[in-house]
Coordinates of N, CA, C and O in Angstrom, one line a residue:
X54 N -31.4 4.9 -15.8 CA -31.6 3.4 -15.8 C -30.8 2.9 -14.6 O -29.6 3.3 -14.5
X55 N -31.1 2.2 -13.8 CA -30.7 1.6 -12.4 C -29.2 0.8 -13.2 O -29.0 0.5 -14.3
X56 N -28.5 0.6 -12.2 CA -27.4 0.0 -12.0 C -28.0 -1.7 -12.4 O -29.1 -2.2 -12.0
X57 N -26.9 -2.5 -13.2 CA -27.4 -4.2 -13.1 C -26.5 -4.6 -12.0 O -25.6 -4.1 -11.5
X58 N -27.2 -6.0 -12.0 CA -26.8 -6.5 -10.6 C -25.7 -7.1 -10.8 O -25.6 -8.1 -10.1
X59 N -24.4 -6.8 -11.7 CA -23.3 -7.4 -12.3 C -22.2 -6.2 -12.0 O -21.1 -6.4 -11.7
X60 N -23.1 -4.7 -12.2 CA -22.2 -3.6 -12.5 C -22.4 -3.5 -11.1 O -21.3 -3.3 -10.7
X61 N -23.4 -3.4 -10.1 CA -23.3 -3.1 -9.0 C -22.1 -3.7 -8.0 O -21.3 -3.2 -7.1
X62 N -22.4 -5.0 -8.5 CA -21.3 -6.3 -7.2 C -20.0 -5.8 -8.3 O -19.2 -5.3 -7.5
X63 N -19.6 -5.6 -9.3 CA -18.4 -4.9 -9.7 C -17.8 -3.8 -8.9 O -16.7 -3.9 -8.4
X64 N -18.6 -3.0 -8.8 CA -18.4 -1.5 -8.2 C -17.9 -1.8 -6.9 O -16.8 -1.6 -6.4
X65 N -18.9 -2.4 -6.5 CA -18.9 -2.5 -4.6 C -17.6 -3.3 -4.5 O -16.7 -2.6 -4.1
X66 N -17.3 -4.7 -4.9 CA -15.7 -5.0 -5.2 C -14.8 -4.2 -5.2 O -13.9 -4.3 -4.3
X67 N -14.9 -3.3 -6.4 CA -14.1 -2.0 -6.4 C -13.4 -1.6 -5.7 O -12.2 -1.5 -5.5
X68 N -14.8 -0.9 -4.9 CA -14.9 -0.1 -3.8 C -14.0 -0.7 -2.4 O -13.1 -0.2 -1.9
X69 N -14.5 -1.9 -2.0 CA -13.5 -2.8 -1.2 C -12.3 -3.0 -1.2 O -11.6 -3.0 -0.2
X70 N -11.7 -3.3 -2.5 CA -10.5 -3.3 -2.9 C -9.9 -1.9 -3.0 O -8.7 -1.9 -3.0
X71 N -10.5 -0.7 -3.2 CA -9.8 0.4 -3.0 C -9.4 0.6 -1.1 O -8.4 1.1 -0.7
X72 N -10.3 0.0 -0.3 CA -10.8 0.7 1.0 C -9.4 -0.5 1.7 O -8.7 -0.3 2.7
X73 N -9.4 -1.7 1.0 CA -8.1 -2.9 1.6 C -7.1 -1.7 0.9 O -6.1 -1.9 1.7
X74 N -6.9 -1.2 0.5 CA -5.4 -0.5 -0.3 C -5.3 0.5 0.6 O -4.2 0.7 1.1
X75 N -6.2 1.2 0.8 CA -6.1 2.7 1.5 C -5.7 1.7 3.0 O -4.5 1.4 2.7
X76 N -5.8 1.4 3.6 CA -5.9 0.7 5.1 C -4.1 0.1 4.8 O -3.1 0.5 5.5
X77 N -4.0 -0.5 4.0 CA -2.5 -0.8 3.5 C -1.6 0.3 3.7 O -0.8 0.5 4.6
X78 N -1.9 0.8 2.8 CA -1.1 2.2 3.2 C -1.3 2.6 4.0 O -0.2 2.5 4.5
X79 N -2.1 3.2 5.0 CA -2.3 3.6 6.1 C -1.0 3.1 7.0 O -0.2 3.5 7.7
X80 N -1.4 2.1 6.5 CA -0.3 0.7 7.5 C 1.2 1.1 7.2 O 2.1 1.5 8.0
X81 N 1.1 0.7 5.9 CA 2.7 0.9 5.3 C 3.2 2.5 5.7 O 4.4 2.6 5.7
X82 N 2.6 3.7 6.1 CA 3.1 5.1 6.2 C 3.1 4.9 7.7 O 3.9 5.7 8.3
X83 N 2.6 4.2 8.4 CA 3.0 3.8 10.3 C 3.9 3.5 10.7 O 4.5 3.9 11.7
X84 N 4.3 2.3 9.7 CA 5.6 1.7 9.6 C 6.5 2.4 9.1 O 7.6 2.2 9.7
X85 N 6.7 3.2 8.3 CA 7.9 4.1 8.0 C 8.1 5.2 8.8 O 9.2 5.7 8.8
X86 N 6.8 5.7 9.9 CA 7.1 6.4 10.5 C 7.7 6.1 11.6 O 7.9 7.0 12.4
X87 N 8.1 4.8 11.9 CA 8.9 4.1 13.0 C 7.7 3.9 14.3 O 7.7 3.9 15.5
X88 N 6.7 3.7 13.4 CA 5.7 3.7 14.5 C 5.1 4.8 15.4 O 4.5 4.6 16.4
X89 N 5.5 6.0 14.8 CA 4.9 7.3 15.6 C 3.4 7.6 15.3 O 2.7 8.3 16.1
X90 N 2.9 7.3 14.3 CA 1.6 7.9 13.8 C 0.8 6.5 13.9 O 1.3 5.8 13.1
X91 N -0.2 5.7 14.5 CA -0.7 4.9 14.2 C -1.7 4.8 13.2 O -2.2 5.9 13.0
X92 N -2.1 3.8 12.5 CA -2.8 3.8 11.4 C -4.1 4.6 11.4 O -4.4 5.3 10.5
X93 N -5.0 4.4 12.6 CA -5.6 5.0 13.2 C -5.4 6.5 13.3 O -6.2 7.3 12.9
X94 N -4.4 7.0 13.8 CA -4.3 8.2 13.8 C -4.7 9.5 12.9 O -5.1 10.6 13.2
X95 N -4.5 8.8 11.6 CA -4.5 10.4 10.7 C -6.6 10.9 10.9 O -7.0 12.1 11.0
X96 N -7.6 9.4 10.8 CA -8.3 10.0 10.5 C -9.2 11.5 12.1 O -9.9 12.5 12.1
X97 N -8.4 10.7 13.1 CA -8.3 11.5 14.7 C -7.7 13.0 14.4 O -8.3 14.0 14.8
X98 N -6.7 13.0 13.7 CA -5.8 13.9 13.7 C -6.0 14.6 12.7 O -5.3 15.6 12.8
X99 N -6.7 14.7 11.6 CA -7.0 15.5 10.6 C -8.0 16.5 11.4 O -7.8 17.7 11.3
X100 N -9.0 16.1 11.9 CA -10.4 17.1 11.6 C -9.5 18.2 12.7 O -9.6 19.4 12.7
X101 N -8.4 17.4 13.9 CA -8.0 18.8 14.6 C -7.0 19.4 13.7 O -7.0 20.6 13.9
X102 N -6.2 19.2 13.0 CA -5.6 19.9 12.1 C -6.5 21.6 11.4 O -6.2 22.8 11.5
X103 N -7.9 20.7 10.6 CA -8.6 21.2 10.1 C -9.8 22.2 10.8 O -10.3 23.1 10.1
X104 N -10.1 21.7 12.1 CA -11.0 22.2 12.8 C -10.5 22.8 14.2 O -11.3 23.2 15.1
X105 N -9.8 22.8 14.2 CA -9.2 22.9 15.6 C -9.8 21.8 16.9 O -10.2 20.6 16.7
X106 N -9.6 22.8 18.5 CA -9.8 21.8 18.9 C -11.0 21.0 19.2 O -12.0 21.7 19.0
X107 N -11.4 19.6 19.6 CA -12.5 19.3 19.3 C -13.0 18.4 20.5 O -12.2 18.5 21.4
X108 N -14.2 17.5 20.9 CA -14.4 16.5 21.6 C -14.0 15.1 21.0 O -13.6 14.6 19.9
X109 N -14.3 14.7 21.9 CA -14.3 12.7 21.7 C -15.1 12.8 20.6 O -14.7 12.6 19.5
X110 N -16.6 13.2 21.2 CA -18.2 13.0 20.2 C -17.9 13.2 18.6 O -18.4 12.5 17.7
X111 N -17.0 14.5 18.5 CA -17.3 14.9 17.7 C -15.8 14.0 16.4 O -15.7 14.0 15.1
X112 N -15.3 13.5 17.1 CA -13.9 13.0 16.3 C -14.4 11.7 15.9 O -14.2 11.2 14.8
X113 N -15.2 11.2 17.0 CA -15.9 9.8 16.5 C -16.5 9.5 15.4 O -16.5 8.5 14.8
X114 N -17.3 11.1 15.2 CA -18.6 10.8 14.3 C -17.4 11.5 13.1 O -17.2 10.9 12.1
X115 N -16.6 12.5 13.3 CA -16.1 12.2 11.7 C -15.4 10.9 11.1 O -15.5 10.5 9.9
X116 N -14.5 10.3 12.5 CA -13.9 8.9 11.7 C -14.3 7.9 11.5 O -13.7 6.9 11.1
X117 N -16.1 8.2 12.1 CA -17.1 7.1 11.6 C -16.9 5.7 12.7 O -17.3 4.6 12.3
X118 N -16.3 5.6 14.0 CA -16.3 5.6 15.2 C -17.3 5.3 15.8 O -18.4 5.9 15.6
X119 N -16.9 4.2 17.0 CA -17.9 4.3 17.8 C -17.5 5.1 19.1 O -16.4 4.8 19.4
X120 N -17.8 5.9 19.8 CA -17.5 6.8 21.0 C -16.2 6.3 21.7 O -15.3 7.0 22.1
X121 N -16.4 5.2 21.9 CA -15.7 4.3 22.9 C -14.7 4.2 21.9 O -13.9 5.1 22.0
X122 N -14.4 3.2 20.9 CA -13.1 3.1 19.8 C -12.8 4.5 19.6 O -12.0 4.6 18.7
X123 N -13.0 5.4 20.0 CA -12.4 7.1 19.7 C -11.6 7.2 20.9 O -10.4 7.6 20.9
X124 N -12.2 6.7 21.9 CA -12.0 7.4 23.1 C -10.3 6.4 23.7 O -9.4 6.9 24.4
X125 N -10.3 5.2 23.4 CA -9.1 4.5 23.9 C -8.0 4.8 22.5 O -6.8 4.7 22.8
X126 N -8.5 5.1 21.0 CA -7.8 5.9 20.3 C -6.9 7.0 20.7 O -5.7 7.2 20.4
X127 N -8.0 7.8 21.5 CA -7.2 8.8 21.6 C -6.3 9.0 22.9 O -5.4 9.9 23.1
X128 N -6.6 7.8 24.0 CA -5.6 8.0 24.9 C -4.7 7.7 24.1 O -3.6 8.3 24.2
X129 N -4.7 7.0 23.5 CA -3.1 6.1 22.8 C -2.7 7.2 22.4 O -1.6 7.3 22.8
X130 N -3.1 8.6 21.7 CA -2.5 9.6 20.7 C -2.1 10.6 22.0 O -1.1 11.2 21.8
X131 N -2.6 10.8 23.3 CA -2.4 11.6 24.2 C -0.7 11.6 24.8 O 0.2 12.4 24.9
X132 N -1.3 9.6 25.0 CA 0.0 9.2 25.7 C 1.2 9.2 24.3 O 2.4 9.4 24.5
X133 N 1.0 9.0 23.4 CA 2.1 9.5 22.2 C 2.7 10.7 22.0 O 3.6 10.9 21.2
X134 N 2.1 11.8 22.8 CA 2.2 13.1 22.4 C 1.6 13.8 21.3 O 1.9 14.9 20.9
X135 N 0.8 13.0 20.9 CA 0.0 13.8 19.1 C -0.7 14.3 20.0 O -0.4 15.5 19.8
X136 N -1.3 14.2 20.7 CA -2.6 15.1 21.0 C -2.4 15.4 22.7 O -1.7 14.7 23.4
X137 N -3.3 16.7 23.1 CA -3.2 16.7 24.6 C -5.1 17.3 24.6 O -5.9 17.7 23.8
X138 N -5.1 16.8 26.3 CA -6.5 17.2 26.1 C -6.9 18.5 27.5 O -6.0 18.5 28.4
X139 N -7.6 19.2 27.5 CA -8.0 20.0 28.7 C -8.9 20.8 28.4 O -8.9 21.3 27.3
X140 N -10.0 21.2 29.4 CA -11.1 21.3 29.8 C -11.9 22.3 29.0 O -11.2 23.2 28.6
X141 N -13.1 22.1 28.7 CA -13.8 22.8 27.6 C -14.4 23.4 28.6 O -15.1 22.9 29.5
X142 N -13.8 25.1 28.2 CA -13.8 26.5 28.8 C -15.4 26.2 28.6 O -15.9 26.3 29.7
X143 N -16.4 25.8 27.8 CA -17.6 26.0 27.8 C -18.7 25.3 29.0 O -19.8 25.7 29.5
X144 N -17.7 24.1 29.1 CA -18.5 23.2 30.0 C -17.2 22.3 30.7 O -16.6 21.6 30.0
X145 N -17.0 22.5 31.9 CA -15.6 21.9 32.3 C -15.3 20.6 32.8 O -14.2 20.2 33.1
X146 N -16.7 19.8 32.8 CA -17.1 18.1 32.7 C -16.7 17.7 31.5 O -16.4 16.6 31.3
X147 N -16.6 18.6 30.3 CA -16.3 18.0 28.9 C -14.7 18.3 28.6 O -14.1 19.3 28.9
X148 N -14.3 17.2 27.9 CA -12.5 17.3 27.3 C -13.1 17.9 26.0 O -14.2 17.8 25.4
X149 N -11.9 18.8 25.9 CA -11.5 18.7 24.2 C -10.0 18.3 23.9 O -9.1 18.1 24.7
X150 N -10.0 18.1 22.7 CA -8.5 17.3 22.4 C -7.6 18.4 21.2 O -8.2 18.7 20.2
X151 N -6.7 18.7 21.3 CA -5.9 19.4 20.5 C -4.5 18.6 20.2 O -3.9 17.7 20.7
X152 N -4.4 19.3 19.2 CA -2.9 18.4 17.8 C -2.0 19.5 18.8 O -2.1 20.7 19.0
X153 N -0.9 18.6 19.3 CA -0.1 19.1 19.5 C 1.1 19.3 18.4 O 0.8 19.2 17.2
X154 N 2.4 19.6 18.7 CA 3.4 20.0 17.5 C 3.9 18.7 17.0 O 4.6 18.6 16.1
X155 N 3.6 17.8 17.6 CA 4.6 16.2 17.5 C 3.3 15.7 16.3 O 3.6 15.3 15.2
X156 N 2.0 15.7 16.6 CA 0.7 15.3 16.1 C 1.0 16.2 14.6 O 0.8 15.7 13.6
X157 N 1.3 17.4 14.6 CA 1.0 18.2 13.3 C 2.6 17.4 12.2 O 2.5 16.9 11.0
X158 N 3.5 17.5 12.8 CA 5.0 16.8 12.7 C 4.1 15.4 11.9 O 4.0 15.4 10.7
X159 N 3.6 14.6 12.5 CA 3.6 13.5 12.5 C 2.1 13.2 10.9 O 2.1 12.3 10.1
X160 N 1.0 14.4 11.2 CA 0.8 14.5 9.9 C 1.1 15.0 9.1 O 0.3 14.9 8.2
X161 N 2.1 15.7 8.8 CA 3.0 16.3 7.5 C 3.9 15.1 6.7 O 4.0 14.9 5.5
X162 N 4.7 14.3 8.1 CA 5.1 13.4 7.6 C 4.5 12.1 6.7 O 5.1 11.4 5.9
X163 N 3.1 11.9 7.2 CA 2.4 11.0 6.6 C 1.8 11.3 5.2 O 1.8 10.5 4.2
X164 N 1.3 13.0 5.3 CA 1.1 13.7 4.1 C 1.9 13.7 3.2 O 1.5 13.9 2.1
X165 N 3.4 13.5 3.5 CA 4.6 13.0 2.2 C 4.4 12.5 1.7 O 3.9 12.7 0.6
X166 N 4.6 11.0 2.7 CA 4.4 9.4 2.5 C 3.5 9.3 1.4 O 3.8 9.0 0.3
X167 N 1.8 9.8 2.0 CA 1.1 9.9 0.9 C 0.8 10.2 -0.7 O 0.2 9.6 -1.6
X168 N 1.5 11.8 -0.8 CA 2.0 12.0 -1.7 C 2.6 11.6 -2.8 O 2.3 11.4 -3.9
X169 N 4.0 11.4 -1.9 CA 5.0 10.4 -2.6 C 4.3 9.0 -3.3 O 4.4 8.7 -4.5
X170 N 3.7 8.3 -2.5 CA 3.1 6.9 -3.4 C 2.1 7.1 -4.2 O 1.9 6.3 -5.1
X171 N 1.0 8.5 -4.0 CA 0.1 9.1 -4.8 C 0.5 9.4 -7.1 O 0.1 9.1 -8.2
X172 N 1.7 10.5 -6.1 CA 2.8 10.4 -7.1 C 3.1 9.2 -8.4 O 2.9 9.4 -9.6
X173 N 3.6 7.9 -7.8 CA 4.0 6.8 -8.1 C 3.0 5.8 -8.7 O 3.1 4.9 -9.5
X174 N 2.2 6.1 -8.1 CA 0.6 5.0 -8.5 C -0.1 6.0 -9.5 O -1.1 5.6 -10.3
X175 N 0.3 6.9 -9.6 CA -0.7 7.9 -10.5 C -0.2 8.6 -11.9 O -1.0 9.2 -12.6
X176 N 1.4 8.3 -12.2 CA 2.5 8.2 -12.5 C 1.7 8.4 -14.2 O 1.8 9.5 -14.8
X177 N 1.0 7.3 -14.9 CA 0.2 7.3 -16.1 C -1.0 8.2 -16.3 O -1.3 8.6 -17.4
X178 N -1.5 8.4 -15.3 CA -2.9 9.1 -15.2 C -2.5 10.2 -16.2 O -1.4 10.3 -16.7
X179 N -3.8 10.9 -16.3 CA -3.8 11.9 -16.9 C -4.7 13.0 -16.1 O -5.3 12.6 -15.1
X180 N -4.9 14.2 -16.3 CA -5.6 15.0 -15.0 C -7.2 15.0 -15.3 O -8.1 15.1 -14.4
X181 N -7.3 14.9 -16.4 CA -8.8 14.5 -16.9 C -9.4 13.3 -16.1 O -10.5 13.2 -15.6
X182 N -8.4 12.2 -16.3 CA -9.0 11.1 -15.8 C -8.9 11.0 -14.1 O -9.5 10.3 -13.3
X183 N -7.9 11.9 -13.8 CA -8.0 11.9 -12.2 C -9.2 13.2 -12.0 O -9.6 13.0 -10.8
X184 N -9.8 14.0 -12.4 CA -10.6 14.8 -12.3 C -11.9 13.8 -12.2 O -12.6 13.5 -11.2
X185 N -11.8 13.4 -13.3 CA -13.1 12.7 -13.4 C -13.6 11.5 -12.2 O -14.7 11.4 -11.8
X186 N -12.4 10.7 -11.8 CA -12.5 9.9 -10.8 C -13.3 10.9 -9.4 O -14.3 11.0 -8.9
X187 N -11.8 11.4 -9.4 CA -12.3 12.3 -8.4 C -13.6 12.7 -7.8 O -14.0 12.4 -6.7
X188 N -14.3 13.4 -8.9 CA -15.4 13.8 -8.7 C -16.4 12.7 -8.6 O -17.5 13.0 -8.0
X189 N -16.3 11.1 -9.3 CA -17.3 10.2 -9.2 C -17.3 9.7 -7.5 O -18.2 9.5 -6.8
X190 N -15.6 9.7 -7.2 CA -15.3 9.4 -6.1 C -16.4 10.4 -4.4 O -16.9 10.0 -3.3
X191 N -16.4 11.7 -5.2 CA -17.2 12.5 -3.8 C -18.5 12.2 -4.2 O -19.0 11.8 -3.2
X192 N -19.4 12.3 -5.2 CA -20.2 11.4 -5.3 C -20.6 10.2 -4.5 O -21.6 10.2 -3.8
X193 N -19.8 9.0 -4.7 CA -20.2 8.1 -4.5 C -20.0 8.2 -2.8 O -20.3 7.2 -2.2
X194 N -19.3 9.5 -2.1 CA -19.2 9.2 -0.5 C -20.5 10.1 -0.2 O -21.0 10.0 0.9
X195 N -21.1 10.9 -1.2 CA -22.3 11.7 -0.6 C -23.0 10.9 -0.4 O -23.3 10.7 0.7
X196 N -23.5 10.1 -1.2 CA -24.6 9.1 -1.7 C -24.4 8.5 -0.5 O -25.3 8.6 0.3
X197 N -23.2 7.8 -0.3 CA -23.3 6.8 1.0 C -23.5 7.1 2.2 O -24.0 6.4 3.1
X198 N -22.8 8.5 2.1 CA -23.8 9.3 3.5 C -25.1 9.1 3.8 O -25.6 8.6 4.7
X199 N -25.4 9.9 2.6 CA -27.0 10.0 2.7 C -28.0 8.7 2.8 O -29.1 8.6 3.3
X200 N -27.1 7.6 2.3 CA -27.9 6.7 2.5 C -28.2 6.0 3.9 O -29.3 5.7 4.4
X201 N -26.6 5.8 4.5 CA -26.5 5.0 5.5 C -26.0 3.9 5.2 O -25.3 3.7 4.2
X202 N -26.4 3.0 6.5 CA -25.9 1.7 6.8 C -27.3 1.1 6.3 O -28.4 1.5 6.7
X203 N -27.1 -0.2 5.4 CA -28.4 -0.5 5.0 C -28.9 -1.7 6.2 O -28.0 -2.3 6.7
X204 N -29.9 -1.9 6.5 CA -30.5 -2.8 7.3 C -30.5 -4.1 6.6 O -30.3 -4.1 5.4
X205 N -30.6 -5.1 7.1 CA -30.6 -6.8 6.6 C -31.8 -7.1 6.6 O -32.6 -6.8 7.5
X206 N -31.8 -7.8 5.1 CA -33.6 -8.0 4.2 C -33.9 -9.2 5.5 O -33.0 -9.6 6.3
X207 N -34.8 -9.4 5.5 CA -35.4 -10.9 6.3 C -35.3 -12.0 5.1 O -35.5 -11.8 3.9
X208 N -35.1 -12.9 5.8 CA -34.6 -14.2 4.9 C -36.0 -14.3 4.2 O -37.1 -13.8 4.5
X209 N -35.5 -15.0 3.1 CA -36.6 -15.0 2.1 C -37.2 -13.8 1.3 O -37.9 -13.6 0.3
X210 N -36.5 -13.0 2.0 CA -36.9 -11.9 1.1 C -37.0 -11.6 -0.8 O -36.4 -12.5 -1.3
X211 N -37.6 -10.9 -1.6 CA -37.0 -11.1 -2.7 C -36.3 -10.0 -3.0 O -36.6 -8.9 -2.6
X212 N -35.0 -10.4 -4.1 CA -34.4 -9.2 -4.3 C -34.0 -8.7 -5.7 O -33.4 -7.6 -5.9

């Protein structure tokens, strides 16, 4: 049975209000880092963590980026020392960018941060009910994969 149109604008609220808190934080672990990690940074600095080194193209489209907001991102992380960039042995017109030791330093530290308030906000939970979230939680990011960015009805449309 489809979602009602009560439970849906609930959800999506939700969902906004979870995505204002995460960005908060984001914020608030910047600031404790004395300003070493920009808020920006972790989602740049993860996939090289995770993936090693990588392109602009390819950092954009994980942090859901536009090429160009990746690309003045990452001079900021260059000239910070999180990241250094040099020539992709494959094609030597193309950069790749690698987590330097200051950049890996700088996401461990955030990974505390996170922890630590994870810790504290989760404090009641129970693991069933963090299980369960969880899993609705990757759900609900496949789906929005798959779906996209929805296009805008034409006026008058009915809905």
């Amino acid at each position: 049975m489809p979602l009602s149109p009560a439970t849906r604008d609930r959800l999506m609220a939700g969902v906004a209000q979870l995505i204002r808190a995460g960005r908060h934080l984001s914020s608030r672990a910047a600031t404790q880092l004395h300003g070493d990690l920009p808020s920006f940074g972790w989602a740049l600095l993860l996939p090289l963590e995770r993936d090693g080194d990588l392109r602009c193209s390819a950092l954009a489209a994980h942090a859901g980026v536009d090429g160009s907001v990746a690309s003045r991102q990452l001079s900021a992380l260059e000239r910070s020392g999180h990241v250094e960039r040099h020539p992709d042995p494959r094609d030597g017109r193309a950069a790749l960018f690698r987590l330097t030791g200051r950049g890996a330093d700088a996401l461990a530290t955030s990974r505390a941060l996170r922890s630590a308030w994870a810790r504290t906000a989760l404090a009641d939970w129970d693991d069933d009910d963090a299980e369960r979230l969880a899993g609705l939680l990757e759900r609900l990011v496949a789906d929005v994969d798959v779906t996209g960015v929805p296009r805008p009805e034409p006026a008058g449309a009915a809905r």
